[in-house]
mmCIF file of C-alpha atoms in Angstrom:
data_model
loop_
_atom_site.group_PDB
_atom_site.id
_atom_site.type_symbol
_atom_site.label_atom_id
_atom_site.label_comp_id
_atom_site.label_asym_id
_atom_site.label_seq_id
_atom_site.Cartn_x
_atom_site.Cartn_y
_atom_site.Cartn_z
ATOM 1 C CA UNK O 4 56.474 54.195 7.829
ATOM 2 C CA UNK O 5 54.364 57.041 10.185
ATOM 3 C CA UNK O 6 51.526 56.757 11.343
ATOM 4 C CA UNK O 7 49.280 58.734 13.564
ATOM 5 C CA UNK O 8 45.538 58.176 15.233
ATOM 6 C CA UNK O 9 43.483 60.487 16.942
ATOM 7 C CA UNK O 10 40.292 59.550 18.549
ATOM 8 C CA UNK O 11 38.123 62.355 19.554
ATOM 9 C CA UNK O 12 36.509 62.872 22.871
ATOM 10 C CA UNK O 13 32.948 60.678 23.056
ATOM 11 C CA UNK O 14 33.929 58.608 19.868
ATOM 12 C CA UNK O 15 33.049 54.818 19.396
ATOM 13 C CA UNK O 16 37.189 54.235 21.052
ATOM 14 C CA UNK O 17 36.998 56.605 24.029
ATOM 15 C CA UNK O 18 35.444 58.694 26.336
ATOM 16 C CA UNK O 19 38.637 60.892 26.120
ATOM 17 C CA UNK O 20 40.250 62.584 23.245
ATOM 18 C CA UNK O 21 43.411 60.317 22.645
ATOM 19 C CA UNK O 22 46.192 60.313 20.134
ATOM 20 C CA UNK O 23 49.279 58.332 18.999
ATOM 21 C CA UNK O 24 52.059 58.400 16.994
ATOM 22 C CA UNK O 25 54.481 56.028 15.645
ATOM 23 C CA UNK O 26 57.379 56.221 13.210
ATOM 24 C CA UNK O 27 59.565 53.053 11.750
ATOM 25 C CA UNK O 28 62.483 52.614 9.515
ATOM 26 C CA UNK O 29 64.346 49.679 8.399
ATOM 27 C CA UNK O 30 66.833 49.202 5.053
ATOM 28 C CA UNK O 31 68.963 46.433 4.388
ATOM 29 C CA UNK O 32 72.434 47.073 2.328
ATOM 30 C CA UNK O 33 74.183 43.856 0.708
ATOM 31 C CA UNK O 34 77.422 43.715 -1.371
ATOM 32 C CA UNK O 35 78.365 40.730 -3.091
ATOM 33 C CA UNK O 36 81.784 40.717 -5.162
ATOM 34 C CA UNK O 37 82.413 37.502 -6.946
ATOM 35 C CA UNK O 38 85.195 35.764 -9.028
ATOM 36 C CA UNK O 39 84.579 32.990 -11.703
ATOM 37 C CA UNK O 40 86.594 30.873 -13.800
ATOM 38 C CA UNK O 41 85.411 28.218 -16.505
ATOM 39 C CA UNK O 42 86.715 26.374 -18.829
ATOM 40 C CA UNK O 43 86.504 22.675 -21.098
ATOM 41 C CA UNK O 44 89.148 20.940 -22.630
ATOM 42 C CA UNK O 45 88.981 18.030 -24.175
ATOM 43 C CA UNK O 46 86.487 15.367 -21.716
ATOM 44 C CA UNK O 47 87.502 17.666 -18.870
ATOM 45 C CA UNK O 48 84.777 20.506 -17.830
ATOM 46 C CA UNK O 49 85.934 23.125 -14.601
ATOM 47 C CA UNK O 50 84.093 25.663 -13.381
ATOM 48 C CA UNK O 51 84.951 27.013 -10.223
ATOM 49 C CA UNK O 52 83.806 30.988 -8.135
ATOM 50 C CA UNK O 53 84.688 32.907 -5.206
ATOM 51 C CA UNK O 54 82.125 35.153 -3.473
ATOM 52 C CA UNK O 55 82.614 37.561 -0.788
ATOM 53 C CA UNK O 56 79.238 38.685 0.485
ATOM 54 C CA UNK O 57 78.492 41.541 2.936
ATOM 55 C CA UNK O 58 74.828 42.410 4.661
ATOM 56 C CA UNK O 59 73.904 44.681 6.991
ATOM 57 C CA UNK O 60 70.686 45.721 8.509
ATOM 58 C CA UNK O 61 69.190 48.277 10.585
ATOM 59 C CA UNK O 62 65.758 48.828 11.791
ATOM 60 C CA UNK O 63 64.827 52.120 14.266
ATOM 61 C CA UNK O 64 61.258 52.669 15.883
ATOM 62 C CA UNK O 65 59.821 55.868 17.968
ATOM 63 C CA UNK O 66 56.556 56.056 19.528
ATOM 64 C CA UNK O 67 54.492 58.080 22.477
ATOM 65 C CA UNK O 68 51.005 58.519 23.322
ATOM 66 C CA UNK O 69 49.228 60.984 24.921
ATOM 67 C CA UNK O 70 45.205 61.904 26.123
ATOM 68 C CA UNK O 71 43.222 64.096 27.836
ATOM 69 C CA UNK O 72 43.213 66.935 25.160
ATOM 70 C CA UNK O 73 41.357 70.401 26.165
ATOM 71 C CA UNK O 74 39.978 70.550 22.579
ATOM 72 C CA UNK O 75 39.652 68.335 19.941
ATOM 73 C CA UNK O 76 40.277 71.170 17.648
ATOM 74 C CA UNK O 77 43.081 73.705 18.505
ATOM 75 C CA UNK O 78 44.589 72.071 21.726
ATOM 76 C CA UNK O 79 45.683 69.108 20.633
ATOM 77 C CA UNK O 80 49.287 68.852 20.262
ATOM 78 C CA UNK O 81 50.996 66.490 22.848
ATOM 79 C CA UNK O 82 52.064 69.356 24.702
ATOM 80 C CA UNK O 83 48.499 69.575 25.490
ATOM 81 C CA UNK O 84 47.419 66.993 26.768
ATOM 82 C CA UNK O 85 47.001 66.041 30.365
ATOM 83 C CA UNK O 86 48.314 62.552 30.496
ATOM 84 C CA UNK O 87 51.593 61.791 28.748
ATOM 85 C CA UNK O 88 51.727 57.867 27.721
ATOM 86 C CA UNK O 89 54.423 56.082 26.967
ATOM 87 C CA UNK O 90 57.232 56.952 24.832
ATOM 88 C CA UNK O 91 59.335 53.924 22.871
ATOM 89 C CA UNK O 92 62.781 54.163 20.711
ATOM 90 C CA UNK O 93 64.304 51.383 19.718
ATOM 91 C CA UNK O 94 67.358 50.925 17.538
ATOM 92 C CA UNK O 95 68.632 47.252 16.054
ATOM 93 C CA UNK O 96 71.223 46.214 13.661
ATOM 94 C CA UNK O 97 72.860 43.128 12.544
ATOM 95 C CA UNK O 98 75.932 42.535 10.309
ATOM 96 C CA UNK O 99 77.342 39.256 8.331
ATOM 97 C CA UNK O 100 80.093 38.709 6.508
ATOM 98 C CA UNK O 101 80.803 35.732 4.256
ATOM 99 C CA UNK O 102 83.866 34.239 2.120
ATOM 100 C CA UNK O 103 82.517 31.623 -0.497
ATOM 101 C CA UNK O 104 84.257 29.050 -2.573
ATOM 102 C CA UNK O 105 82.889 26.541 -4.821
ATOM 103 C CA UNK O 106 84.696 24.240 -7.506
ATOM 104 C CA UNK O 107 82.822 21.353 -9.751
ATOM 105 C CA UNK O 108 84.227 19.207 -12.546
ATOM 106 C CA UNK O 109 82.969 17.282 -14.868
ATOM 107 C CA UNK O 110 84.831 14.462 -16.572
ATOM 108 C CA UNK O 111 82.735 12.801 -19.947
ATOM 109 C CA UNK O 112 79.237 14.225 -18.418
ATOM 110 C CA UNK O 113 80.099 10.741 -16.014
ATOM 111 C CA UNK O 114 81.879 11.452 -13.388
ATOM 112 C CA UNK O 115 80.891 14.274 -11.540
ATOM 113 C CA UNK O 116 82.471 16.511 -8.022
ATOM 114 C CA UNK O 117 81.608 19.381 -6.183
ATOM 115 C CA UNK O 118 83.148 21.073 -3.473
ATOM 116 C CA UNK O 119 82.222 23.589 -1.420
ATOM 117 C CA UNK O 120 83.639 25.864 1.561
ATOM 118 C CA UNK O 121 81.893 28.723 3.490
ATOM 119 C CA UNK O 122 83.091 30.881 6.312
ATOM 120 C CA UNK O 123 80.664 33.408 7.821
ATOM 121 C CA UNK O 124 80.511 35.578 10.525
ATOM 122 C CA UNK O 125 77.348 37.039 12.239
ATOM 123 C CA UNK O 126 77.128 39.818 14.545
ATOM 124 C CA UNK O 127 74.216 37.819 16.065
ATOM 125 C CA UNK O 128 76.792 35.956 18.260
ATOM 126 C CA UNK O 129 79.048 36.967 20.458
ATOM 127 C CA UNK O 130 82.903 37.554 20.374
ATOM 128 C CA UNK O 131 83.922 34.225 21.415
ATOM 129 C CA UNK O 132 82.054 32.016 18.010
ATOM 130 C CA UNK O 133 81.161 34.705 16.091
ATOM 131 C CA UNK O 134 82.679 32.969 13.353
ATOM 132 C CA UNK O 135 81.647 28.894 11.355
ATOM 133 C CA UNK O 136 82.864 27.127 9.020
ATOM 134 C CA UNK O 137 80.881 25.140 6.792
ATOM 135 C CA UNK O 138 82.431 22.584 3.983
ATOM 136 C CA UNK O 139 80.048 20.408 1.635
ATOM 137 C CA UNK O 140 81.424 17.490 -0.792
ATOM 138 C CA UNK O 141 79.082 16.125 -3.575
ATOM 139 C CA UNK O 142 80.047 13.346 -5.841
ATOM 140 C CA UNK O 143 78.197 11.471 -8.940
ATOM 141 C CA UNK O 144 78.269 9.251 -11.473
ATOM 142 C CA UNK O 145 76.051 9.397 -14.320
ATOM 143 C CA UNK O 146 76.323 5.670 -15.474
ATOM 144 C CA UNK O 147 73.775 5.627 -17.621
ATOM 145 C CA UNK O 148 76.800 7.510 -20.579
ATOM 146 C CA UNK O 149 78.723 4.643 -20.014
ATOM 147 C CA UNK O 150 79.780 2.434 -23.458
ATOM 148 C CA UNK O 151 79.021 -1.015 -21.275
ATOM 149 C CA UNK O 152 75.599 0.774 -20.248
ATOM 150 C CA UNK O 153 74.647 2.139 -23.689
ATOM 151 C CA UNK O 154 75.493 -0.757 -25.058
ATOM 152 C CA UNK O 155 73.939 -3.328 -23.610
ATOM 153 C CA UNK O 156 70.202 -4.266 -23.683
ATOM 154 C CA UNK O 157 69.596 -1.884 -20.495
ATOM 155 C CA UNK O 158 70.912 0.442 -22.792
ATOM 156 C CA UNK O 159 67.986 0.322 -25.124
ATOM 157 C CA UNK O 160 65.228 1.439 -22.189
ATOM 158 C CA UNK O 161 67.382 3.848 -19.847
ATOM 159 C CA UNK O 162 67.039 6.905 -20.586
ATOM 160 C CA UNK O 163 69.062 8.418 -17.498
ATOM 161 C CA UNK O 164 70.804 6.869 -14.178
ATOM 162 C CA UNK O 165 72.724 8.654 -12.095
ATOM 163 C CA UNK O 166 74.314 7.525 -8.926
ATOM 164 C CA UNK O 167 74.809 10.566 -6.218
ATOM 165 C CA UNK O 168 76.015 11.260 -2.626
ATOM 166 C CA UNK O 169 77.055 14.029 -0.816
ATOM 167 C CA UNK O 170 78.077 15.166 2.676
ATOM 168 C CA UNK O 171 77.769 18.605 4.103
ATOM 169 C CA UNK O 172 77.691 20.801 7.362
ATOM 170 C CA UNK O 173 75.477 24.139 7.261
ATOM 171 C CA UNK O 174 75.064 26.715 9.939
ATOM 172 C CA UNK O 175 71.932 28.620 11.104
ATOM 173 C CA UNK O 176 71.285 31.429 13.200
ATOM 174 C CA UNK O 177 68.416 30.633 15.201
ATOM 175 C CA UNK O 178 68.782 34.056 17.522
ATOM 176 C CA UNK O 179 67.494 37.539 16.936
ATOM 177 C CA UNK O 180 69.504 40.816 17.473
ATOM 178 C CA UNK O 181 71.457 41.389 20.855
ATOM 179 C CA UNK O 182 70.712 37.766 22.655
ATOM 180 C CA UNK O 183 74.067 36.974 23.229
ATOM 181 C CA UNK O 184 74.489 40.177 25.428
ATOM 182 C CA UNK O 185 73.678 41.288 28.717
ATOM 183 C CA UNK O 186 71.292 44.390 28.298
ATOM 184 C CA UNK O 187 70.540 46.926 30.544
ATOM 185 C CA UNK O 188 67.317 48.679 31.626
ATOM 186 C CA UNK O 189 66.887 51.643 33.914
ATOM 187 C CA UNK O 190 64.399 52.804 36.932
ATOM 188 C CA UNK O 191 64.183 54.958 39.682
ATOM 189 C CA UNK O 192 65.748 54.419 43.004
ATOM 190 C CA UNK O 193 64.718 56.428 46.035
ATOM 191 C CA UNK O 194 64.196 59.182 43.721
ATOM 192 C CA UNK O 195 67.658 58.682 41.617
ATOM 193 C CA UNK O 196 68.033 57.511 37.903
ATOM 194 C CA UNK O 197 69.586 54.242 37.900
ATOM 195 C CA UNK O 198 70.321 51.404 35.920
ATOM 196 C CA UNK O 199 70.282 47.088 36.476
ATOM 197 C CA UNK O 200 70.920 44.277 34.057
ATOM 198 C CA UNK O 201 67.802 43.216 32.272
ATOM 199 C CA UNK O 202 68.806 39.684 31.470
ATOM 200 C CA UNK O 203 71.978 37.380 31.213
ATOM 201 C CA UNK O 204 73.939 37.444 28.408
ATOM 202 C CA UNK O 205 76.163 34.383 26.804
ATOM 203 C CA UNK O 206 79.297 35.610 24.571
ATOM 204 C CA UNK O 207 80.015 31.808 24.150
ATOM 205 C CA UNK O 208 76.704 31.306 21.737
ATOM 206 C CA UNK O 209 77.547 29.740 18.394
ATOM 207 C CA UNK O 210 76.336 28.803 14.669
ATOM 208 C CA UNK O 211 73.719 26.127 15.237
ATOM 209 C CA UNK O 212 75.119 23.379 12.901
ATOM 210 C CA UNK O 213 73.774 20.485 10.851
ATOM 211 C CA UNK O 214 75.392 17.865 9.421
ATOM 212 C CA UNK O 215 73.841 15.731 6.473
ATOM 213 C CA UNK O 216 74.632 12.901 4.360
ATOM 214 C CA UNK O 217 72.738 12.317 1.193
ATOM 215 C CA UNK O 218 72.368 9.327 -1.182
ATOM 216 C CA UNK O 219 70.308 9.141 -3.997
ATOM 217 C CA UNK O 220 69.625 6.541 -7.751
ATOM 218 C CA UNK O 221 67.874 8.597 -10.332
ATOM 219 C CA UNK O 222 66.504 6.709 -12.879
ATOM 220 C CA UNK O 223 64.661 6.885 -16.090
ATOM 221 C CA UNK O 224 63.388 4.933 -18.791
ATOM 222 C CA UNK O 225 61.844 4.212 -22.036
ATOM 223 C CA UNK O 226 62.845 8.455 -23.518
ATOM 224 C CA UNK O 227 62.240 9.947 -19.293
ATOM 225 C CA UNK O 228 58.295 8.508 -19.989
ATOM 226 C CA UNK O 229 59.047 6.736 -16.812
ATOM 227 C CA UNK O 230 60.936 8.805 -14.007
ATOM 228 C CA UNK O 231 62.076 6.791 -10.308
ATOM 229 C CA UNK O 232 64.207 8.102 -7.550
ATOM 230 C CA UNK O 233 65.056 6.703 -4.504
ATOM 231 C CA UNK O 234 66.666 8.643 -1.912
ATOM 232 C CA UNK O 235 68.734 7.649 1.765
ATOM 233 C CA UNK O 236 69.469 10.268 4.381
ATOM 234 C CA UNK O 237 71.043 11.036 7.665
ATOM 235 C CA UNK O 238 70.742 14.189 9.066
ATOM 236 C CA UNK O 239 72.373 15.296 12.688
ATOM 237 C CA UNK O 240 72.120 18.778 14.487
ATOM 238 C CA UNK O 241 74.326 19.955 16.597
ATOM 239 C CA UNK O 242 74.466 23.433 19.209
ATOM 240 C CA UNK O 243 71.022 24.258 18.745
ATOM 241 C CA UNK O 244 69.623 27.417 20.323
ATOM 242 C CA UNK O 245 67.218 27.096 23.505
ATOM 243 C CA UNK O 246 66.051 28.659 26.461
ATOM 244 C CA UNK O 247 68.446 27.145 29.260
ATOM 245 C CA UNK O 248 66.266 28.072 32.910
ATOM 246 C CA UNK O 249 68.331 29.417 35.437
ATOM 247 C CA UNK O 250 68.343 28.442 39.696
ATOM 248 C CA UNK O 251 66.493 30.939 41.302
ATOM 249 C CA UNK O 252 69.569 31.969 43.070
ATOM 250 C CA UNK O 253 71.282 33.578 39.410
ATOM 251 C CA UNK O 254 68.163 36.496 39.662
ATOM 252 C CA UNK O 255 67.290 35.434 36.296
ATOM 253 C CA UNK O 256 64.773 32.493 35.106
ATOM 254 C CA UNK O 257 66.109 31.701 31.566
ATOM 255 C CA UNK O 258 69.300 32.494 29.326
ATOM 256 C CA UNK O 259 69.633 32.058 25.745
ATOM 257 C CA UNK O 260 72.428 28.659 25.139
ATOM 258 C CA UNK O 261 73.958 26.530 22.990
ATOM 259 C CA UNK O 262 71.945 23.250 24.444
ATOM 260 C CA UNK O 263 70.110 20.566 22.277
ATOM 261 C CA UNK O 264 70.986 18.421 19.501
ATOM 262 C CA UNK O 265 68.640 15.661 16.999
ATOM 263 C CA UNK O 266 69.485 13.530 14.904
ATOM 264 C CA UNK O 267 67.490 11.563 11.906
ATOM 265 C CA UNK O 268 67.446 9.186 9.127
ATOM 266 C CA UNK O 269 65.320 8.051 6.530
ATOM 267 C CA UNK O 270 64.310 6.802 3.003
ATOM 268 C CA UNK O 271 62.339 8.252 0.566
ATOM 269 C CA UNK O 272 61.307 7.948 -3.251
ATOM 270 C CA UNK O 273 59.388 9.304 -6.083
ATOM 271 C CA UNK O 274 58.136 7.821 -9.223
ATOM 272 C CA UNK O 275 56.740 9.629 -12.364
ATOM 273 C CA UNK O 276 55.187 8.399 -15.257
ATOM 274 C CA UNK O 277 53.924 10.407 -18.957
ATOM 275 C CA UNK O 278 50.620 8.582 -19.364
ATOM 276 C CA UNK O 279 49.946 10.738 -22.370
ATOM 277 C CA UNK O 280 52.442 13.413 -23.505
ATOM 278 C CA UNK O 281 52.247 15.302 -26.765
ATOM 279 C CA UNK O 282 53.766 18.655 -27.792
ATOM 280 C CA UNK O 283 50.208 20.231 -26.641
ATOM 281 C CA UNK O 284 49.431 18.004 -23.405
ATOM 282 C CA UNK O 285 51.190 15.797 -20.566
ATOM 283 C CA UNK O 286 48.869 13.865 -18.545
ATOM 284 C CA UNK O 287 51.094 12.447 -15.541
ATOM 285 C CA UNK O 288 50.750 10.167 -12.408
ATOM 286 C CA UNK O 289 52.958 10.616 -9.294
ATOM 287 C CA UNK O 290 53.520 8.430 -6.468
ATOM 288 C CA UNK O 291 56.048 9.619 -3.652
ATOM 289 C CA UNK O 292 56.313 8.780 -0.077
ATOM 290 C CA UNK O 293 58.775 8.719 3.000
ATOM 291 C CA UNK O 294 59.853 7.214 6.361
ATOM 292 C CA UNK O 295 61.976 9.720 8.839
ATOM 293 C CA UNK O 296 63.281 8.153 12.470
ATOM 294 C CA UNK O 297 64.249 11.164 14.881
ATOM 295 C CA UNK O 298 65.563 10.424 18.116
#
């Protein structure tokens, strides 16, 4: 993207002739190779994948100013003008990198696992943890296909019920591009170029991470015309990403660290219901609700 203004001399923006120009580029590449394998035999139903994923991105942005122009219609160039503003470049770029395995089976559509494993690595942190792991189990048990379930008077109204849990850990990167190091700026000193650190890096930062459990009844009866699930969670986060302050003494206020974690748990449901439901029209009432503790 370009773009460029100029305001002429006595306009509605300025008493002097002023003009800018800015140009911006970002792109994003991605590569994603992946593996899969599937098969069934006899109650017995495997699927299972393996993903490597790469991403990179890379963003560059220019810009200077300048007014004072002699004429608004010939002499106008930057080289022109009087008063040189200020010019900006600016170059970022981030890369990840992420190995991905997943695996489910399915015994008799009643018994039910998934497992999951994710390592990824971020240029977004430094040297130190620039790499997390992240494993997730899920488990389930559709008991509502089972011959004492089917067959019993329960049997004739459930439609579905499913018992569920799982257990996870996930990552985030709560940072943007370059946090973890210590930059530099420059200025002039006593007429000399020179150079001083423009904040304090941390090569230690790390994946913020968040562990949950999940466990939820899913139930539904009389042909799904009637719909209920009830839900339990816990939910704890670990190495989240702050603004530490700094003493005075350290030259520097804050510093980007690895300093907070929450934690929560709650309950939660939802029930449905298919007041009227043809082939045309489904006329349905919803009642859900919640209760989360955080400390």
């Amino acid at each position: 993207r370009e773009t460029l203004v100029y305001n002429r001399a006595g306009s509605t923006f300025t008493t002097v002739s002023e003009r800018t120009w800015s140009h911006s580029k970002s792109d994003t590449k991605s590569w994603i190779n992946r593996l899969m394998y599937a098969n069934t035999f006899g109650k017995h139903d495997i699927m299972a994948s393996v993903n490597v994923e790469m991403e990179g991105w890379q963003s560059t942005y220019h810009s200077m100013g300048a007014s004072g122009f002699p004429d608004d219609e010939i002499l106008n160039s930057f080289s022109n003008a009087t008063t040189k503003g200020t010019m900006t470049e600016t170059y970022y770029e981030k890369r990840m990198l992420s190995y991905i395995g997943r695996a489910q089976y399915n015994y008799d559509s009643r018994y039910l696992l998934t497992l999951t494993f994710r390592r990824d690595g971020s240029s977004l942190f430094g040297s130190n943890s620039r790499w997390g792991n992240f494993p997730s189990i899920g488990v389930g048990w559709t008991f509502s296909n089972e011959s004492f379930i089917r067959d019993s008077k329960v049997g004739q109204f459930l439609s579905h019920g499913k018992l569920r849990a799982s257990y996870g850990k996930a990552g985030s990167q709560n940072l943007s591009t370059y946090q973890w190091m210590t930059m530099v700026s420059s200025n002039i000193y006593n007429g000399a170029s020179g150079i001083y650190p423009a904040n304090i890096g941390n090569p230690s930062l790390q994946w913020e991470e968040t562990r949950m459990l999940d466990i939820g009844l899913e139930l539904e009866f009389f042909e799904s015309r009637l719909r209920l699930v009830l839900g339990y969670f816990e939910k704890k986060g670990d190495n989240l990403i702050y603004t530490q302050s700094l003493p005075p003494s350290s030259a520097f206020s804050t510093m980007t660290a690895n300093m907070a974690s929450t934690k929560a748990r709650g309950f939660e449901f939802d029930i449905s219901y298919d007041v009227y439901r043809t082939s045309d029209w489904l006329v349905t009432l919803n009642a859900n609700g919640s209760q989360n503790n955080t400390w």
